mmCIF file of C-alpha atoms in Angstrom:
data_model
loop_
_atom_site.group_PDB
_atom_site.id
_atom_site.type_symbol
_atom_site.label_atom_id
_atom_site.label_comp_id
_atom_site.label_asym_id
_atom_site.label_seq_id
_atom_site.Cartn_x
_atom_site.Cartn_y
_atom_site.Cartn_z
ATOM 1 C CA MET W 1 12.159 14.155 -19.898
ATOM 2 C CA LEU W 2 10.268 12.238 -22.340
ATOM 3 C CA LYS W 3 13.653 10.499 -23.390
ATOM 4 C CA PHE W 4 14.054 9.748 -19.742
ATOM 5 C CA ILE W 5 10.838 8.209 -19.385
ATOM 6 C CA TYR W 6 11.461 6.236 -22.588
ATOM 7 C CA SER W 7 14.617 4.779 -21.498
ATOM 8 C CA LEU W 8 12.773 3.531 -18.377
ATOM 9 C CA GLY W 9 11.087 1.028 -20.878
ATOM 10 C CA SER W 10 14.557 -0.851 -20.932
ATOM 11 C CA PRO W 11 14.433 -3.361 -17.958
ATOM 12 C CA LYS W 12 18.126 -2.680 -17.155
ATOM 13 C CA VAL W 13 18.007 1.088 -16.899
ATOM 14 C CA PHE W 14 14.297 0.886 -14.637
ATOM 15 C CA PHE W 15 16.316 -1.929 -12.545
ATOM 16 C CA GLN W 16 19.057 0.626 -11.820
ATOM 17 C CA TYR W 17 17.008 3.724 -11.166
ATOM 18 C CA SER W 18 14.153 1.699 -9.092
ATOM 19 C CA THR W 19 17.101 0.148 -6.691
ATOM 20 C CA ARG W 20 18.199 3.659 -5.723
ATOM 21 C CA LEU W 21 14.776 4.977 -5.619
ATOM 22 C CA SER W 22 13.335 2.207 -3.606
ATOM 23 C CA ARG W 23 16.057 2.623 -0.923
ATOM 24 C CA LEU W 24 15.605 6.350 -0.553
ATOM 25 C CA LEU W 25 11.793 5.824 -0.152
ATOM 26 C CA LEU W 26 12.267 3.469 2.528
ATOM 27 C CA TYR W 27 14.285 5.883 4.468
ATOM 28 C CA ILE W 28 11.689 8.692 3.993
ATOM 29 C CA ALA W 29 8.870 6.329 5.268
ATOM 30 C CA MET W 30 10.661 5.212 8.060
ATOM 31 C CA ILE W 31 11.282 8.833 9.127
ATOM 32 C CA ALA W 32 7.801 9.944 8.315
ATOM 33 C CA ILE W 33 5.854 7.424 9.589
ATOM 34 C CA CYS W 34 7.555 7.410 12.805
ATOM 35 C CA LEU W 35 7.059 11.460 13.077
ATOM 36 C CA GLY W 36 3.479 11.368 11.572
ATOM 37 C CA TRP W 37 2.187 8.762 13.897
ATOM 38 C CA GLY W 38 4.006 9.330 16.868
ATOM 39 C CA TRP W 39 2.997 13.196 16.454
ATOM 40 C CA GLY W 40 -0.802 12.095 15.730
ATOM 41 C CA ILE W 41 -1.126 9.771 18.886
ATOM 42 C CA GLY W 42 1.340 11.494 21.289
ATOM 43 C CA PHE W 43 0.843 15.356 20.647
ATOM 44 C CA SER W 44 -1.954 16.101 18.599
ATOM 45 C CA PRO W 45 -5.192 17.371 20.075
ATOM 46 C CA ALA W 46 -8.148 14.860 20.680
ATOM 47 C CA ASP W 47 -11.292 15.936 18.980
ATOM 48 C CA TYR W 48 -13.881 17.640 21.322
ATOM 49 C CA GLN W 49 -16.855 15.257 19.852
ATOM 50 C CA GLN W 50 -14.820 12.054 18.906
ATOM 51 C CA GLY W 51 -12.264 11.996 21.709
ATOM 52 C CA ASP W 52 -9.372 10.182 21.057
ATOM 53 C CA SER W 53 -10.655 7.838 18.409
ATOM 54 C CA VAL W 54 -9.882 10.763 16.139
ATOM 55 C CA ARG W 55 -6.237 9.628 15.899
ATOM 56 C CA ILE W 56 -7.318 6.800 13.823
ATOM 57 C CA ILE W 57 -7.290 9.463 11.047
ATOM 58 C CA TYR W 58 -3.595 9.319 10.711
ATOM 59 C CA LEU W 59 -3.907 5.756 9.565
ATOM 60 C CA HIS W 60 -7.232 5.653 7.755
ATOM 61 C CA VAL W 61 -7.153 8.572 5.670
ATOM 62 C CA PRO W 62 -3.821 7.789 4.157
ATOM 63 C CA ALA W 63 -4.837 4.328 3.425
ATOM 64 C CA ALA W 64 -7.995 5.051 2.034
ATOM 65 C CA PHE W 65 -5.965 7.585 -0.384
ATOM 66 C CA LEU W 66 -3.288 5.118 -1.072
ATOM 67 C CA SER W 67 -6.123 2.467 -2.207
ATOM 68 C CA LEU W 68 -7.435 4.633 -4.742
ATOM 69 C CA ALA W 69 -4.034 6.367 -5.907
ATOM 70 C CA ILE W 70 -2.666 2.700 -6.363
ATOM 71 C CA TYR W 71 -5.484 1.767 -8.488
ATOM 72 C CA ALA W 72 -5.014 4.762 -10.708
ATOM 73 C CA LEU W 73 -1.481 4.042 -10.930
ATOM 74 C CA MET W 74 -2.422 0.429 -12.068
ATOM 75 C CA ALA W 75 -4.903 2.204 -14.636
ATOM 76 C CA VAL W 76 -1.850 4.013 -16.219
ATOM 77 C CA CYS W 77 0.209 0.984 -16.428
ATOM 78 C CA ALA W 78 -2.671 -0.765 -17.988
ATOM 79 C CA ALA W 79 -2.878 1.970 -20.398
ATOM 80 C CA VAL W 80 0.791 1.329 -21.173
ATOM 81 C CA VAL W 81 0.601 -2.512 -21.600
ATOM 82 C CA LEU W 82 -2.073 -2.243 -23.756
ATOM 83 C CA ILE W 83 -0.952 0.913 -26.160
ATOM 84 C CA TRP W 84 2.850 0.497 -26.140
ATOM 85 C CA ARG W 85 3.202 -3.306 -24.801
ATOM 86 C CA ILE W 86 5.909 -2.487 -22.475
ATOM 87 C CA LYS W 87 6.674 -5.391 -20.249
ATOM 88 C CA ILE W 88 7.500 -3.461 -17.264
ATOM 89 C CA ALA W 89 4.371 -1.633 -16.700
ATOM 90 C CA GLY W 90 2.660 -5.400 -16.599
ATOM 91 C CA ILE W 91 4.943 -6.232 -13.897
ATOM 92 C CA LEU W 92 4.374 -2.975 -12.202
ATOM 93 C CA LEU W 93 0.805 -3.470 -12.259
ATOM 94 C CA LYS W 94 0.838 -6.679 -10.663
ATOM 95 C CA SER W 95 3.197 -5.703 -8.275
ATOM 96 C CA ALA W 96 0.826 -2.604 -7.138
ATOM 97 C CA ALA W 97 -2.048 -5.000 -6.910
ATOM 98 C CA GLU W 98 -0.547 -6.717 -4.125
ATOM 99 C CA VAL W 99 0.052 -3.176 -1.906
ATOM 100 C CA GLY W 100 -3.148 -1.875 -3.086
ATOM 101 C CA LEU W 101 -5.255 -4.947 -1.751
ATOM 102 C CA ILE W 102 -3.508 -4.435 1.353
ATOM 103 C CA MET W 103 -4.044 -0.697 1.744
ATOM 104 C CA THR W 104 -7.621 -1.244 0.777
ATOM 105 C CA LEU W 105 -7.877 -3.687 3.647
ATOM 106 C CA LEU W 106 -6.424 -1.609 5.944
ATOM 107 C CA ALA W 107 -8.422 1.455 4.981
ATOM 108 C CA LEU W 108 -11.773 -0.730 5.556
ATOM 109 C CA VAL W 109 -10.583 -2.342 8.828
ATOM 110 C CA THR W 110 -9.476 1.226 10.489
ATOM 111 C CA GLY W 111 -12.808 2.668 8.925
ATOM 112 C CA SER W 112 -14.975 -0.006 10.516
ATOM 113 C CA VAL W 113 -13.109 0.607 13.815
ATOM 114 C CA TRP W 114 -13.407 4.440 13.871
ATOM 115 C CA GLY W 115 -17.083 3.936 12.892
ATOM 116 C CA LYS W 116 -18.130 1.926 15.968
ATOM 117 C CA PRO W 117 -17.607 4.881 18.526
ATOM 118 C CA THR W 118 -18.279 7.528 15.990
ATOM 119 C CA TRP W 119 -21.619 6.419 14.075
ATOM 120 C CA GLY W 120 -22.517 3.754 16.690
ATOM 121 C CA THR W 121 -21.989 0.952 14.077
ATOM 122 C CA TRP W 122 -19.330 -1.307 12.570
ATOM 123 C CA TRP W 123 -20.484 -1.484 9.113
ATOM 124 C CA VAL W 124 -23.131 0.121 7.062
ATOM 125 C CA TRP W 125 -24.001 -0.306 3.396
ATOM 126 C CA ASP W 126 -23.028 3.347 2.370
ATOM 127 C CA ALA W 127 -22.098 3.968 -1.057
ATOM 128 C CA ARG W 128 -18.459 5.007 -0.132
ATOM 129 C CA LEU W 129 -18.105 1.846 1.903
ATOM 130 C CA THR W 130 -19.639 -0.418 -0.370
ATOM 131 C CA GLY W 131 -17.661 1.001 -3.226
ATOM 132 C CA GLU W 132 -14.425 0.587 -1.346
ATOM 133 C CA LEU W 133 -15.394 -2.806 -0.490
ATOM 134 C CA ILE W 134 -15.804 -3.769 -4.275
ATOM 135 C CA LEU W 135 -12.518 -2.258 -4.718
ATOM 136 C CA LEU W 136 -10.708 -4.868 -2.331
ATOM 137 C CA PHE W 137 -12.687 -7.505 -4.170
ATOM 138 C CA ILE W 138 -11.488 -5.942 -7.664
ATOM 139 C CA TYR W 139 -7.774 -6.122 -6.148
ATOM 140 C CA ALA W 140 -8.235 -9.795 -5.237
ATOM 141 C CA GLY W 141 -9.953 -10.870 -8.500
ATOM 142 C CA LEU W 142 -6.926 -9.079 -10.440
ATOM 143 C CA LEU W 143 -4.378 -11.038 -8.163
ATOM 144 C CA ALA W 144 -6.281 -14.268 -8.555
ATOM 145 C CA LEU W 145 -6.592 -13.758 -12.127
ATOM 146 C CA GLU W 146 -2.825 -13.425 -12.027
ATOM 147 C CA HIS W 147 -2.122 -16.412 -10.320
ATOM 148 C CA VAL W 148 -4.438 -18.325 -12.706
ATOM 149 C CA ILE W 149 -2.979 -17.275 -16.018
ATOM 150 C CA GLY W 150 0.420 -16.654 -14.971
ATOM 151 C CA GLU W 151 2.994 -15.724 -17.623
ATOM 152 C CA LYS W 152 1.345 -17.085 -20.393
ATOM 153 C CA SER W 153 1.351 -14.991 -23.395
ATOM 154 C CA GLY W 154 -1.332 -12.304 -23.467
ATOM 155 C CA ALA W 155 -1.754 -12.570 -19.666
ATOM 156 C CA ASP W 156 -0.441 -8.936 -19.337
ATOM 157 C CA ARG W 157 -3.087 -7.652 -21.857
ATOM 158 C CA ILE W 158 -5.855 -9.637 -20.300
ATOM 159 C CA ILE W 159 -5.082 -8.334 -16.763
ATOM 160 C CA ALA W 160 -4.696 -4.782 -17.907
ATOM 161 C CA ILE W 161 -8.604 -4.806 -19.742
ATOM 162 C CA ILE W 162 -10.019 -6.172 -16.243
ATOM 163 C CA CYS W 163 -8.101 -3.441 -14.562
ATOM 164 C CA TRP W 164 -9.476 -0.577 -17.145
ATOM 165 C CA ILE W 165 -13.067 -2.205 -16.344
ATOM 166 C CA GLY W 166 -12.652 -2.159 -12.566
ATOM 167 C CA LEU W 167 -11.541 1.685 -13.007
ATOM 168 C CA LEU W 168 -15.481 2.460 -12.907
ATOM 169 C CA ASP W 169 -15.060 1.924 -9.354
ATOM 170 C CA LEU W 170 -13.045 4.745 -8.656
ATOM 171 C CA PRO W 171 -14.948 7.833 -9.362
ATOM 172 C CA ILE W 172 -17.948 6.126 -7.736
ATOM 173 C CA ILE W 173 -15.954 5.872 -4.485
ATOM 174 C CA HIS W 174 -14.673 9.367 -4.961
ATOM 175 C CA TYR W 175 -17.729 11.274 -5.593
ATOM 176 C CA SER W 176 -20.061 8.961 -3.701
ATOM 177 C CA VAL W 177 -20.158 11.584 -0.813
ATOM 178 C CA GLN W 178 -21.366 14.121 -3.108
ATOM 179 C CA TRP W 179 -23.657 12.311 -5.238
ATOM 180 C CA TRP W 180 -25.607 10.504 -2.381
ATOM 181 C CA ASN W 181 -26.476 11.475 0.996
ATOM 182 C CA THR W 182 -24.126 9.311 3.069
ATOM 183 C CA LEU W 183 -22.916 8.586 6.363
ATOM 184 C CA HIS W 184 -19.511 8.769 5.496
ATOM 185 C CA GLN W 185 -18.281 12.597 5.846
ATOM 186 C CA GLY W 186 -17.113 14.531 2.777
ATOM 187 C CA SER W 187 -13.153 14.904 1.936
ATOM 188 C CA THR W 188 -10.925 16.282 4.620
ATOM 189 C CA ILE W 189 -8.310 17.735 2.501
ATOM 190 C CA LEU W 190 -9.157 19.122 -1.003
ATOM 191 C CA VAL W 191 -6.374 20.360 -3.762
ATOM 192 C CA MET W 192 -8.472 23.286 -4.879
ATOM 193 C CA ALA W 193 -9.605 24.509 -1.566
ATOM 194 C CA LYS W 194 -8.601 25.121 2.321
ATOM 195 C CA PRO W 195 -8.303 21.980 4.451
ATOM 196 C CA LYS W 196 -11.077 21.684 6.749
ATOM 197 C CA ILE W 197 -9.239 20.447 9.717
ATOM 198 C CA HIS W 198 -7.091 22.400 11.988
ATOM 199 C CA SER W 199 -3.422 22.715 11.203
ATOM 200 C CA SER W 200 -2.475 20.569 14.595
ATOM 201 C CA MET W 201 -4.128 17.785 12.917
ATOM 202 C CA LEU W 202 -3.257 18.719 9.432
ATOM 203 C CA TYR W 203 0.410 18.692 9.833
ATOM 204 C CA PRO W 204 0.707 15.093 11.113
ATOM 205 C CA LEU W 205 -1.904 13.861 8.695
ATOM 206 C CA LEU W 206 0.322 14.849 5.687
ATOM 207 C CA ILE W 207 3.199 13.609 7.352
ATOM 208 C CA SER W 208 1.684 10.245 7.526
ATOM 209 C CA LEU W 209 0.110 10.530 4.081
ATOM 210 C CA LEU W 210 3.917 11.020 2.967
ATOM 211 C CA GLY W 211 5.130 8.161 4.836
ATOM 212 C CA MET W 212 2.606 5.673 3.788
ATOM 213 C CA MET W 213 2.897 6.872 0.260
ATOM 214 C CA SER W 214 7.148 6.061 0.737
ATOM 215 C CA PHE W 215 6.120 2.886 2.082
ATOM 216 C CA ALA W 216 3.817 1.634 -0.466
ATOM 217 C CA GLY W 217 6.250 2.934 -3.274
ATOM 218 C CA TRP W 218 9.065 1.345 -1.723
ATOM 219 C CA ALA W 219 7.068 -1.977 -1.818
ATOM 220 C CA ILE W 220 5.937 -1.671 -5.088
ATOM 221 C CA LEU W 221 9.232 -0.761 -6.377
ATOM 222 C CA SER W 222 10.825 -3.833 -4.651
ATOM 223 C CA LEU W 223 8.270 -6.235 -5.669
ATOM 224 C CA THR W 224 8.618 -5.033 -9.240
ATOM 225 C CA GLN W 225 12.422 -5.387 -9.149
ATOM 226 C CA TRP W 226 12.345 -8.871 -8.293
ATOM 227 C CA ASN W 227 9.529 -9.957 -10.777
ATOM 228 C CA LEU W 228 11.692 -8.207 -13.394
ATOM 229 C CA LEU W 229 14.773 -10.196 -12.596
ATOM 230 C CA LYS W 230 12.660 -13.584 -12.388
ATOM 231 C CA ARG W 231 11.123 -12.689 -15.979
ATOM 232 C CA GLU W 232 14.435 -11.481 -17.133
ATOM 233 C CA TYR W 233 16.689 -14.115 -15.918
ATOM 234 C CA ARG W 234 18.087 -15.316 -19.179
ATOM 235 C CA GLN W 235 19.610 -11.722 -20.050
ATOM 236 C CA GLN W 236 23.104 -10.746 -19.945
ATOM 237 C CA TRP W 237 22.491 -7.848 -17.983
ATOM 238 C CA VAL W 238 21.074 -9.891 -14.956
ATOM 239 C CA ARG W 239 24.195 -11.855 -14.988
ATOM 240 C CA THR W 240 26.258 -8.903 -14.140
ATOM 241 C CA LEU W 241 23.776 -7.505 -11.949
ATOM 242 C CA GLU W 242 23.634 -10.361 -9.614
ATOM 243 C CA PHE W 243 27.045 -10.006 -8.168
ATOM 244 C CA LYS W 244 26.068 -6.632 -6.886
ATOM 245 C CA THR W 245 22.492 -7.616 -5.097
ATOM 246 C CA MET S 1 -15.886 9.064 31.101
ATOM 247 C CA MET S 2 -13.167 7.258 31.872
ATOM 248 C CA LEU S 3 -14.536 3.828 30.591
ATOM 249 C CA LEU S 4 -15.406 5.878 27.195
ATOM 250 C CA GLN S 5 -11.848 7.131 27.001
ATOM 251 C CA SER S 6 -10.404 3.580 27.163
ATOM 252 C CA LYS S 7 -12.483 2.181 24.904
ATOM 253 C CA HIS S 8 -11.685 4.901 22.364
ATOM 254 C CA LEU S 9 -8.061 4.441 23.191
ATOM 255 C CA PHE S 10 -8.546 0.680 22.424
ATOM 256 C CA TYR S 11 -10.085 1.354 18.979
ATOM 257 C CA VAL S 12 -6.897 3.461 18.377
ATOM 258 C CA PHE S 13 -4.552 0.764 19.591
ATOM 259 C CA PHE S 14 -6.049 -1.904 17.603
ATOM 260 C CA SER S 15 -6.190 0.191 14.527
ATOM 261 C CA TYR S 16 -2.291 0.918 14.766
ATOM 262 C CA ALA S 17 -1.595 -2.788 15.734
ATOM 263 C CA PHE S 18 -3.380 -4.013 12.805
ATOM 264 C CA ALA S 19 -1.611 -1.489 10.440
ATOM 265 C CA PHE S 20 1.791 -2.870 11.990
ATOM 266 C CA THR S 21 0.744 -6.076 10.917
ATOM 267 C CA CYS S 22 -0.191 -5.325 7.540
ATOM 268 C CA PHE S 23 3.084 -3.380 7.027
ATOM 269 C CA SER S 24 4.833 -6.216 8.380
ATOM 270 C CA ILE S 25 3.191 -8.699 5.997
ATOM 271 C CA MET S 26 4.206 -6.473 3.326
ATOM 272 C CA VAL S 27 7.885 -6.454 4.281
ATOM 273 C CA ILE S 28 7.776 -10.039 4.791
ATOM 274 C CA ARG S 29 6.501 -10.552 1.001
ATOM 275 C CA VAL S 30 9.154 -8.346 -0.401
ATOM 276 C CA LYS S 31 11.869 -10.160 1.591
ATOM 277 C CA THR S 32 10.711 -13.419 0.563
ATOM 278 C CA LYS S 33 10.294 -12.787 -3.109
ATOM 279 C CA GLN S 34 13.978 -11.368 -2.967
ATOM 280 C CA ARG S 35 15.119 -14.620 -1.383
ATOM 281 C CA GLN S 36 13.181 -16.696 -3.670
ATOM 282 C CA VAL S 37 14.583 -14.739 -6.628
ATOM 283 C CA LEU S 38 18.132 -14.610 -5.591
ATOM 284 C CA SER S 39 18.156 -18.404 -4.858
ATOM 285 C CA PHE S 40 16.474 -19.240 -8.373
ATOM 286 C CA LEU S 41 19.124 -16.983 -9.888
ATOM 287 C CA LYS S 42 21.806 -18.592 -8.095
ATOM 288 C CA ASN S 43 20.886 -22.036 -9.315
ATOM 289 C CA TRP S 44 20.349 -20.971 -12.975
ATOM 290 C CA PHE S 45 23.702 -19.357 -13.150
ATOM 291 C CA LYS S 46 25.504 -22.510 -11.310
ATOM 292 C CA GLN S 47 23.577 -24.762 -14.027
ATOM 293 C CA GLN S 48 24.803 -22.467 -16.673
ATOM 294 C CA ASP S 49 28.334 -22.417 -15.352
ATOM 295 C CA TYR S 50 28.389 -26.166 -15.541
ATOM 296 C CA GLU S 51 26.967 -26.690 -18.651
#
């Protein structure tokens, strides 16, 4: 297993595996999103208090989860860049930031739209909401920084260091509902405990989560592949690959 | 009651429409990147063959 992970450090091997994996992820995403959203919008029951607006859960929860998960992935890539100086990790970090930004924006907008009928307001300066907004600015800041410094020597390391500083926001967002008395509700799905929602809502939520995770995975891998080819264009293996793509 | 329900459905519709837009942006971004890189590589290989 370790040998396999080590081999992924080679751009050629990474490109070969990621091509196959990204295609598979796209198929899973298309099926799971259609099934999860279709089930959630058309067949899952409305909430007795929130009515139909609860159907935003099949979109908001996966988007919010992904906004944090993608940043965690970026932090792992940043560590790989700083410790082992593997180029692919730097490219993966930048590609993931683009997808993370969209997911964070989606989580904020859908949360705001859900907040209006549920809380009676579009926005409150609640710890969870403010933390998520800061995360959006961190993503935007990283992308802006990447745009400014481009591919200069040491660019990957600078972005990796900034990414690690931004990591402080993740536990604040995750534990904000426990540390402070907030308007935002606590976690609905817990890894170590029984879920707090009925199975008729849980299953479409999990399927939507799988679909959106696969879609994000496809987008990240695809962007990484093309950015990798652009960086490695002088290499002989790119020349042989070009005919296949 | 009907008005409240239709308002809720509008919020749901807006959220999914926004998500669809975001996902479309991501697909367009990936496809644009792919086209840019492939065109760049094509020109590079042509230049190399010429040299």
